[in-house]
mmCIF file of C-alpha atoms in Angstrom:
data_model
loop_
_atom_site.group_PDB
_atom_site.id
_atom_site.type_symbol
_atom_site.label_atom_id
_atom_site.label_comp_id
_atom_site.label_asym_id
_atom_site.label_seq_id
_atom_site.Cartn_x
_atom_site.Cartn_y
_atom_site.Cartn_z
ATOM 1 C CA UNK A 1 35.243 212.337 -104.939
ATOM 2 C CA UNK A 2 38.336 213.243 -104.354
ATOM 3 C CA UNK A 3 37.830 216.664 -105.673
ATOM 4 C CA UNK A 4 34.496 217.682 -104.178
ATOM 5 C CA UNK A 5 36.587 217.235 -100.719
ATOM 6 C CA UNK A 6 39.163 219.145 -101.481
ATOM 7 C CA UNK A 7 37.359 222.108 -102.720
ATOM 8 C CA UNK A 8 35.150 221.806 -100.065
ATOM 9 C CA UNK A 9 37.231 221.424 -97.460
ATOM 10 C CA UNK A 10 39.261 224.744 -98.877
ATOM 11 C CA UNK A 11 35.699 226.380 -98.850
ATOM 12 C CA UNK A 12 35.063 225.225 -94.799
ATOM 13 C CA UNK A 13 38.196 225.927 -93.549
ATOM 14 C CA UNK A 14 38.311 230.146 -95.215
ATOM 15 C CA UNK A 15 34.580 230.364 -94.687
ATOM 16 C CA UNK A 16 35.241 229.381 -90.384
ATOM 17 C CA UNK A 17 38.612 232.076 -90.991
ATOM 18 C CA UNK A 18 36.627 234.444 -91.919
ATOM 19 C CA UNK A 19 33.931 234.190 -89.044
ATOM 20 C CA UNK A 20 35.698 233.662 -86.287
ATOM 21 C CA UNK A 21 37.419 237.015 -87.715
ATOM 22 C CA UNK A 22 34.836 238.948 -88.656
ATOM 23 C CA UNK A 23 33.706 242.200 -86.789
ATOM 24 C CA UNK A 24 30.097 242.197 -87.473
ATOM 25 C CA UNK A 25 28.125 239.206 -85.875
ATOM 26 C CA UNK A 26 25.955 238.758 -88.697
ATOM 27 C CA UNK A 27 28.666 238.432 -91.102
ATOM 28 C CA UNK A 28 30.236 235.962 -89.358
ATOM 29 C CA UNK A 29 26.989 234.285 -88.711
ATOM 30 C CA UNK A 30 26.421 233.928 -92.582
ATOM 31 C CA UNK A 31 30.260 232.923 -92.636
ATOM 32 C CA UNK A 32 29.293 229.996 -90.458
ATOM 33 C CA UNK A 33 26.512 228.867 -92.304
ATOM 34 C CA UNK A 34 28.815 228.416 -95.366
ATOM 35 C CA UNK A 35 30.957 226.373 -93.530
ATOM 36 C CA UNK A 36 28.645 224.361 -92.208
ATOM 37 C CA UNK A 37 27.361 224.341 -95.529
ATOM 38 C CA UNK A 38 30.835 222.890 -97.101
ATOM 39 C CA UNK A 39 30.873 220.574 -94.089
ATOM 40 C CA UNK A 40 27.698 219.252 -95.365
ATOM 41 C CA UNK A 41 29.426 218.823 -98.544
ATOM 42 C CA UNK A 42 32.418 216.673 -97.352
ATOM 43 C CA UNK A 43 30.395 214.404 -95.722
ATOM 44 C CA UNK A 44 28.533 213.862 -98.839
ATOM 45 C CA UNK A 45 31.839 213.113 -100.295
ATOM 46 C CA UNK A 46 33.324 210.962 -97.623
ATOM 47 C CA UNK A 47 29.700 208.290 -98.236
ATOM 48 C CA UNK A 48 27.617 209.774 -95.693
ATOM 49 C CA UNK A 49 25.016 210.884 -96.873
ATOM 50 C CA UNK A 50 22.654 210.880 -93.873
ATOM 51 C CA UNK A 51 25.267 212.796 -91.766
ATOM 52 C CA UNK A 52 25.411 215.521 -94.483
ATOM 53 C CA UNK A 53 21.639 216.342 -94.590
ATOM 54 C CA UNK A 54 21.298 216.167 -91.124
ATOM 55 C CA UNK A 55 23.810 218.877 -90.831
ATOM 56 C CA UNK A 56 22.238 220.992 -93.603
ATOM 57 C CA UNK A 57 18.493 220.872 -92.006
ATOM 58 C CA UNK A 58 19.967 221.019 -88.353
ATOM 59 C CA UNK A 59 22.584 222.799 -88.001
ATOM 60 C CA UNK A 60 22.363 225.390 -90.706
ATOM 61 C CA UNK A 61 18.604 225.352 -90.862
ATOM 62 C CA UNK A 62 17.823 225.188 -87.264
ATOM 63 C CA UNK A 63 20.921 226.252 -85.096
ATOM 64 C CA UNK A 64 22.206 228.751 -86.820
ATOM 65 C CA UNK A 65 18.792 230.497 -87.125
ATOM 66 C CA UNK A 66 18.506 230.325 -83.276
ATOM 67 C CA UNK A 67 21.552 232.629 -83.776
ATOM 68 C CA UNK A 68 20.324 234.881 -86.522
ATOM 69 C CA UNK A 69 16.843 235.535 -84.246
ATOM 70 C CA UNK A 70 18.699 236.275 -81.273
ATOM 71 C CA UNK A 71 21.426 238.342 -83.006
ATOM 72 C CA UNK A 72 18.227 240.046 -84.308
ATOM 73 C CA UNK A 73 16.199 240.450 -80.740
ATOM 74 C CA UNK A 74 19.656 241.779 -79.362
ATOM 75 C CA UNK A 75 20.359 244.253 -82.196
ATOM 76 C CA UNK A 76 23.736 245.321 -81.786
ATOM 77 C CA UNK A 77 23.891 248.170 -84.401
ATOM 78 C CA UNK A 78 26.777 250.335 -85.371
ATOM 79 C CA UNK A 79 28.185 250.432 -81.548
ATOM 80 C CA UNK A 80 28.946 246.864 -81.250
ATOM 81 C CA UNK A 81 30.827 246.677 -84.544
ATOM 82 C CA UNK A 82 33.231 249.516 -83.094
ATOM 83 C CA UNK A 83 33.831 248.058 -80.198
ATOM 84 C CA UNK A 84 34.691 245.210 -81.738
ATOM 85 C CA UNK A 85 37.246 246.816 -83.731
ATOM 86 C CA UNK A 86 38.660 248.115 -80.452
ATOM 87 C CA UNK A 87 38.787 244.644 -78.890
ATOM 88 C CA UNK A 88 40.628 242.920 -81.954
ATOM 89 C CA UNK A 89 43.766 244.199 -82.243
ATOM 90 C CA UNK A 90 46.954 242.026 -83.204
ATOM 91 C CA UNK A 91 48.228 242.002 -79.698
ATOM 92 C CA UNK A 92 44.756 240.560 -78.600
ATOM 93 C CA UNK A 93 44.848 237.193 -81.238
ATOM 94 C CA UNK A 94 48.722 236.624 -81.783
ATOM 95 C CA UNK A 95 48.970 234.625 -78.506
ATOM 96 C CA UNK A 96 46.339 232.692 -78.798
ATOM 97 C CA UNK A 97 47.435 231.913 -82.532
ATOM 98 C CA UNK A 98 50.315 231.292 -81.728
ATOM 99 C CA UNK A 99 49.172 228.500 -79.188
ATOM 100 C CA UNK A 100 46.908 226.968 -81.454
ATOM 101 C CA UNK A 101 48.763 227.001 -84.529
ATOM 102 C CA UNK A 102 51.610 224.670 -81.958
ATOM 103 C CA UNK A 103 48.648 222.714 -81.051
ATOM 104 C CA UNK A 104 47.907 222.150 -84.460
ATOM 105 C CA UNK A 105 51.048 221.345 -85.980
ATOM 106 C CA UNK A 106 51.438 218.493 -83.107
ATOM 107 C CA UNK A 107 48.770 217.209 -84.519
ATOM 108 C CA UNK A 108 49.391 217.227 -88.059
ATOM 109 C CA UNK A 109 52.735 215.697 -86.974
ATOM 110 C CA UNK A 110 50.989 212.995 -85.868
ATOM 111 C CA UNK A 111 48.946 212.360 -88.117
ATOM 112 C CA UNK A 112 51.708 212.090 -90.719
ATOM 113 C CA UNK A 113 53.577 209.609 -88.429
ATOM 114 C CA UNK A 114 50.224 206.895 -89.040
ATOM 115 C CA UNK A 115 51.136 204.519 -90.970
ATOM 116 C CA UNK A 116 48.907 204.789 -94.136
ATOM 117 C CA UNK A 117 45.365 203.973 -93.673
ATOM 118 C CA UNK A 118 42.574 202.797 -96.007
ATOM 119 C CA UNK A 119 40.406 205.117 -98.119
ATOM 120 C CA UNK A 120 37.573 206.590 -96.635
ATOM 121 C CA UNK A 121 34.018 207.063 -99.195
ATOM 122 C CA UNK A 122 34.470 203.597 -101.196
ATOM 123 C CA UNK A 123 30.774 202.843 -100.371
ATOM 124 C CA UNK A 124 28.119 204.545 -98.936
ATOM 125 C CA UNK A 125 26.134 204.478 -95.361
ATOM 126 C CA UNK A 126 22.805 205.179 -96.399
ATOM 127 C CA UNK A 127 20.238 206.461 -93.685
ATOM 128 C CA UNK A 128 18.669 202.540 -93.441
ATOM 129 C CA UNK A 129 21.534 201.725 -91.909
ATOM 130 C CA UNK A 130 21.749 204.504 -89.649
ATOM 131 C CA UNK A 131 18.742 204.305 -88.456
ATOM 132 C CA UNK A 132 18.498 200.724 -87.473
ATOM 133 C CA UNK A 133 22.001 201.166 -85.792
ATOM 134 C CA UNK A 134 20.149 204.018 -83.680
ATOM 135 C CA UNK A 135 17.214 202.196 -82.782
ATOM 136 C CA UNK A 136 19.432 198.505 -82.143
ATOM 137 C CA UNK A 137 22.153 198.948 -79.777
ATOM 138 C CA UNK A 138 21.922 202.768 -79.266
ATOM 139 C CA UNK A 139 18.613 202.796 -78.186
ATOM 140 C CA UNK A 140 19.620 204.165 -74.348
ATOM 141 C CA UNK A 141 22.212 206.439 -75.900
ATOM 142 C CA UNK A 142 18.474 207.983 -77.796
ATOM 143 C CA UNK A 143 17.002 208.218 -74.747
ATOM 144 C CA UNK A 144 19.476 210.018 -72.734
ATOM 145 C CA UNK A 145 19.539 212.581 -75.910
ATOM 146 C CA UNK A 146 15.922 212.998 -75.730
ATOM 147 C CA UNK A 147 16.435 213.700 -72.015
ATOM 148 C CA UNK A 148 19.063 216.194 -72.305
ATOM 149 C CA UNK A 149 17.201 218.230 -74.883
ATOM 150 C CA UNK A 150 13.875 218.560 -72.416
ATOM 151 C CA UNK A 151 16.299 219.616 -69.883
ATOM 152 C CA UNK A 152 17.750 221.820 -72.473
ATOM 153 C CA UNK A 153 14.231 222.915 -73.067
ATOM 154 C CA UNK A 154 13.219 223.699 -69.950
ATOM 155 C CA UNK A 155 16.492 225.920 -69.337
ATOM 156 C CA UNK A 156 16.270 227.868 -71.992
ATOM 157 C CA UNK A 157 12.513 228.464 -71.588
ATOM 158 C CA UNK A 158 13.579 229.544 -67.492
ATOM 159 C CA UNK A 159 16.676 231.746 -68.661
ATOM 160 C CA UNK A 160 14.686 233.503 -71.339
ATOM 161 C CA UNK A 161 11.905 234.679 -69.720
ATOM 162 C CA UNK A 162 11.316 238.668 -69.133
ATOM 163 C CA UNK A 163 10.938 238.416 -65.803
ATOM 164 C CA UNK B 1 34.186 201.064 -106.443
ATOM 165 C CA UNK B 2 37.119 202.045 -108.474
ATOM 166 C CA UNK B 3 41.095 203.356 -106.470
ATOM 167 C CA UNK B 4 39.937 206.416 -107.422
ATOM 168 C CA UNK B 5 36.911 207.112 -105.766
ATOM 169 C CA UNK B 6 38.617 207.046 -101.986
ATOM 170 C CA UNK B 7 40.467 209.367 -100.543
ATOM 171 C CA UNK B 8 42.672 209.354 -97.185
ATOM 172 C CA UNK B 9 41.595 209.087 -93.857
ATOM 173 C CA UNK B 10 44.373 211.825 -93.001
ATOM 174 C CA UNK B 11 42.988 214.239 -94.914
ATOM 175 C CA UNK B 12 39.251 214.222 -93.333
ATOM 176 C CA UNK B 13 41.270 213.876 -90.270
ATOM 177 C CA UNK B 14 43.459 217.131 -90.801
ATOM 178 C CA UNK B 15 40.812 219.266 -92.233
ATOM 179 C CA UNK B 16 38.920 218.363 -88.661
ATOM 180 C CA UNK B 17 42.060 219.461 -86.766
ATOM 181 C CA UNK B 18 42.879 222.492 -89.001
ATOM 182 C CA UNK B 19 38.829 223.645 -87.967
ATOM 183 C CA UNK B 20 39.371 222.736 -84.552
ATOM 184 C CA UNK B 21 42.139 224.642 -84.314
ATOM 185 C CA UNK B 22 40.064 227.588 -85.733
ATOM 186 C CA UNK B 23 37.242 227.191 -82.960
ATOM 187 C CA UNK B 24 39.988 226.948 -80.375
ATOM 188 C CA UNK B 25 41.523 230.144 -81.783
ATOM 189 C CA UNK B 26 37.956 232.013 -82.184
ATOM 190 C CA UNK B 27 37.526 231.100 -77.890
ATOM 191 C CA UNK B 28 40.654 232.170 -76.744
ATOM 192 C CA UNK B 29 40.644 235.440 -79.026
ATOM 193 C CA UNK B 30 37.131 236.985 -78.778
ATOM 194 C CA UNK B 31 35.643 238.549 -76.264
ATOM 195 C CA UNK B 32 32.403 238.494 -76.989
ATOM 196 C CA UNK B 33 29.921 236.124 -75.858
ATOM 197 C CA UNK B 34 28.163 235.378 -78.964
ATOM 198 C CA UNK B 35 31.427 234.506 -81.184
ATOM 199 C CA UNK B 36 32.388 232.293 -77.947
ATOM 200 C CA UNK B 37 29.525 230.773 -78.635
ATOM 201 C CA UNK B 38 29.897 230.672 -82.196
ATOM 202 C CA UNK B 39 33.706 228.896 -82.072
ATOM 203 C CA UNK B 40 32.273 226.155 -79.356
ATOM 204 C CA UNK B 41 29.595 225.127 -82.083
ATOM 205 C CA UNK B 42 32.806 225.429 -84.820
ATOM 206 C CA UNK B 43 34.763 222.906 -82.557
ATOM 207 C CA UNK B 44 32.014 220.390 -82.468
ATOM 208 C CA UNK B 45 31.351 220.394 -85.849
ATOM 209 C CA UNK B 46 34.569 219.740 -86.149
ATOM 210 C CA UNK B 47 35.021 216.737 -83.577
ATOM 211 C CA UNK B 48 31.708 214.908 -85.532
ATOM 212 C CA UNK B 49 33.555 215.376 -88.704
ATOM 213 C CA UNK B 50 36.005 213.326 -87.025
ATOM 214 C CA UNK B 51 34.090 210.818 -85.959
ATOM 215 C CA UNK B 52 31.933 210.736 -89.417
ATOM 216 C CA UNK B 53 35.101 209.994 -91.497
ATOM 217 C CA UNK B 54 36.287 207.513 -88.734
ATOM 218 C CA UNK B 55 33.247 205.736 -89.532
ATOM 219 C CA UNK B 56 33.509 205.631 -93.178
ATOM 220 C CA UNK B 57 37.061 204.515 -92.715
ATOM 221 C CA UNK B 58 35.782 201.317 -91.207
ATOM 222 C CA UNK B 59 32.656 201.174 -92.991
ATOM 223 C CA UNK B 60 30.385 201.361 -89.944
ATOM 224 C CA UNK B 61 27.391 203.447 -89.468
ATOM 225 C CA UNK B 62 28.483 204.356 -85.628
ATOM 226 C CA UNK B 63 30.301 207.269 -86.623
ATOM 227 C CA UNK B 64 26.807 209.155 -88.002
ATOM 228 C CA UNK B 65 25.596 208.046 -84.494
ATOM 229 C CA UNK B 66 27.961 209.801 -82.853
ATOM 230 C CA UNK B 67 27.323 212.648 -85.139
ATOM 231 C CA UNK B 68 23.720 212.401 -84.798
ATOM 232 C CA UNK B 69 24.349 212.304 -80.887
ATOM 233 C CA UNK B 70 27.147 215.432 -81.030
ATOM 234 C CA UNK B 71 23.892 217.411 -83.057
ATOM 235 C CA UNK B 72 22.074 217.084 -79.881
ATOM 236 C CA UNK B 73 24.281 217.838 -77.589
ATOM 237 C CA UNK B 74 24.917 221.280 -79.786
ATOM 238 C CA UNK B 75 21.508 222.073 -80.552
ATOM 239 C CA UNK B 76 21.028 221.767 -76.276
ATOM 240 C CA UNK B 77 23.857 223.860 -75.827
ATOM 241 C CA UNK B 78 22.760 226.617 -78.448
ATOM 242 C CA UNK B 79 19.191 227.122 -76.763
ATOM 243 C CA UNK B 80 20.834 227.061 -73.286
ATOM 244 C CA UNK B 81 23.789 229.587 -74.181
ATOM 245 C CA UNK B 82 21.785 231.846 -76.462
ATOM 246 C CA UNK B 83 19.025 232.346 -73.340
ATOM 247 C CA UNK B 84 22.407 232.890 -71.144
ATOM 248 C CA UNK B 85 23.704 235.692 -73.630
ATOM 249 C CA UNK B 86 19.969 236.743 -73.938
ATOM 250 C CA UNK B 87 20.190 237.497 -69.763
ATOM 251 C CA UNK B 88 23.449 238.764 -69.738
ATOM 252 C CA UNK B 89 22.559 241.578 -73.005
ATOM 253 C CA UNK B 90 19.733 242.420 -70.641
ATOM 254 C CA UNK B 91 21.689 242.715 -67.072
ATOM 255 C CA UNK B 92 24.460 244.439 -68.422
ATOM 256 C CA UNK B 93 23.779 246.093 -71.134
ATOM 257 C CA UNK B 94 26.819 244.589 -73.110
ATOM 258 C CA UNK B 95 28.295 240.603 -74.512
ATOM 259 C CA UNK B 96 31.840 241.581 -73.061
ATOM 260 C CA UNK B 97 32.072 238.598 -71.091
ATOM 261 C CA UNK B 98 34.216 239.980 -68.338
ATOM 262 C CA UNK B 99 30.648 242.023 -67.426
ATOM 263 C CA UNK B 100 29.470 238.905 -65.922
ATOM 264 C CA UNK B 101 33.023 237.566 -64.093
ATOM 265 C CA UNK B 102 31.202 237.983 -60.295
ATOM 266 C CA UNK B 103 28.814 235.747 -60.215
ATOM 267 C CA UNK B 104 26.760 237.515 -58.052
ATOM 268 C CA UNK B 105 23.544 237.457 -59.841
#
């Protein structure tokens, strides 16, 4: 399994490069959706199977289309493309590169400082077990989801309207 | 399962940081509202990949809750942000988001 992560991780990490880079929001859209995509895959490869279908029907298949359809309602055209070109210059992303290439390489530094840990994806965590996990001793933590997304609901119906 | 079917728990965990990382960059660099957007949803993908090969690590199924849990909370921030960038296209005519820095409605 080892080397569906690593290919997919190599796929994720230049798929989320290229759309947090790219000019055009569609592009980067469909960027995202392959990384989500080769997400989907790792977790597959890690033994968790549940997790990785979940995140191909809901958050490539449903939140990313929210994206596409408003991307679409707003469209941006030509103009916005060219102004994004303006906006991203070098001087623009080198600081914050910079910053976050520090943060990451505290982390990495870290994270070779653990002492070695055991392998992950010996074994699978099939959706049976999941599911009776999420409806046991998570049962509140449901509800309070369920609540959030009708509040989520509701604000998104409010801000959206055309007045 | 055989040795070689496992891999390490760092490397889930540094391919979570390295995306992380990314979605941090993608906030801090962009000024548009929409790839703001975009590099929040990046980070938590990446934060439930954490917690996904956490759980795997100790064979537990409470890491896909989490995950299942972090899919809500970004599907509820999606609607709610893309109705916000939806309002603000239509005020102001543009997704810079120093258009809407006055919060004066």
């Amino acid at each position: 399994m080892e080397f569906a992560f690593d290919l997919s991780a190599a796929v994720a990490v230049i798929a989320t490069l290229l759309a947090i880079s790219s000019l055009d929001p569609v592009h980067a859209l469909l960027y995202l959706i392959v990384s989500l995509l080769a997400v989907a895959m790792v977790f597959f490869a890690i033994g968790a199977p549940f997790a990785g279908i979940l995140e191909v029907i809901v958050y490539a298949g449903a939140i990313m289309v929210l994206f596409v359809f408003v991307v679409m309602m707003l469209n941006l055209g030509r103009a916005a493309v060219e102004q994004e070109r303006r906006w991203l210059t070098p001087r623009v992303w080198a600081g914050p590169a910079v910053l976050a290439l520090v943060l990451l390489a505290e982390l990495l530094h870290v994270l070779g400082r653990m002492p070695a840990a055991a392998g992950i994806g010996e074994g699978t965590i099939g959706a049976r077990a999941v599911g009776a996990a999420l409806f046991g001793p998570y049962l509140l933590a449901v509800e309070l989801g369920s609540m959030l997304l009708l509040a989520a609901l509701v604000a998104a119906f409010h801000l959206g309207r055309n007045e | 399962m055989t040795e070689a079917t496992t891999l390490p728990l760092e490397h889930a965990l540094i391919l979570s940081g390295i995306l992380f990382a990314l979605g941090l960059l993608g906030i801090l660099a962009r000024r548009n509202v929409l790839f703001v957007l975009m590099s929040i949803e990046i980070m938590m993908n990446a934060a439930a990949l954490a917690f996904v090969a956490a759980g795997s690590r100790w064979h537990a199924a409470d890491g896909q809750i989490l995950f299942i849990l972090i899919l809500t909370l970004a599907a509820s921030e999606a609607s709610v942000g893309l109705a916000l960038v939806l309002q603000i296209y239509r005020r102001f005519g543009t997704l810079d988001t120093d258009a809407a820095g006055e919060l004066k409605g």
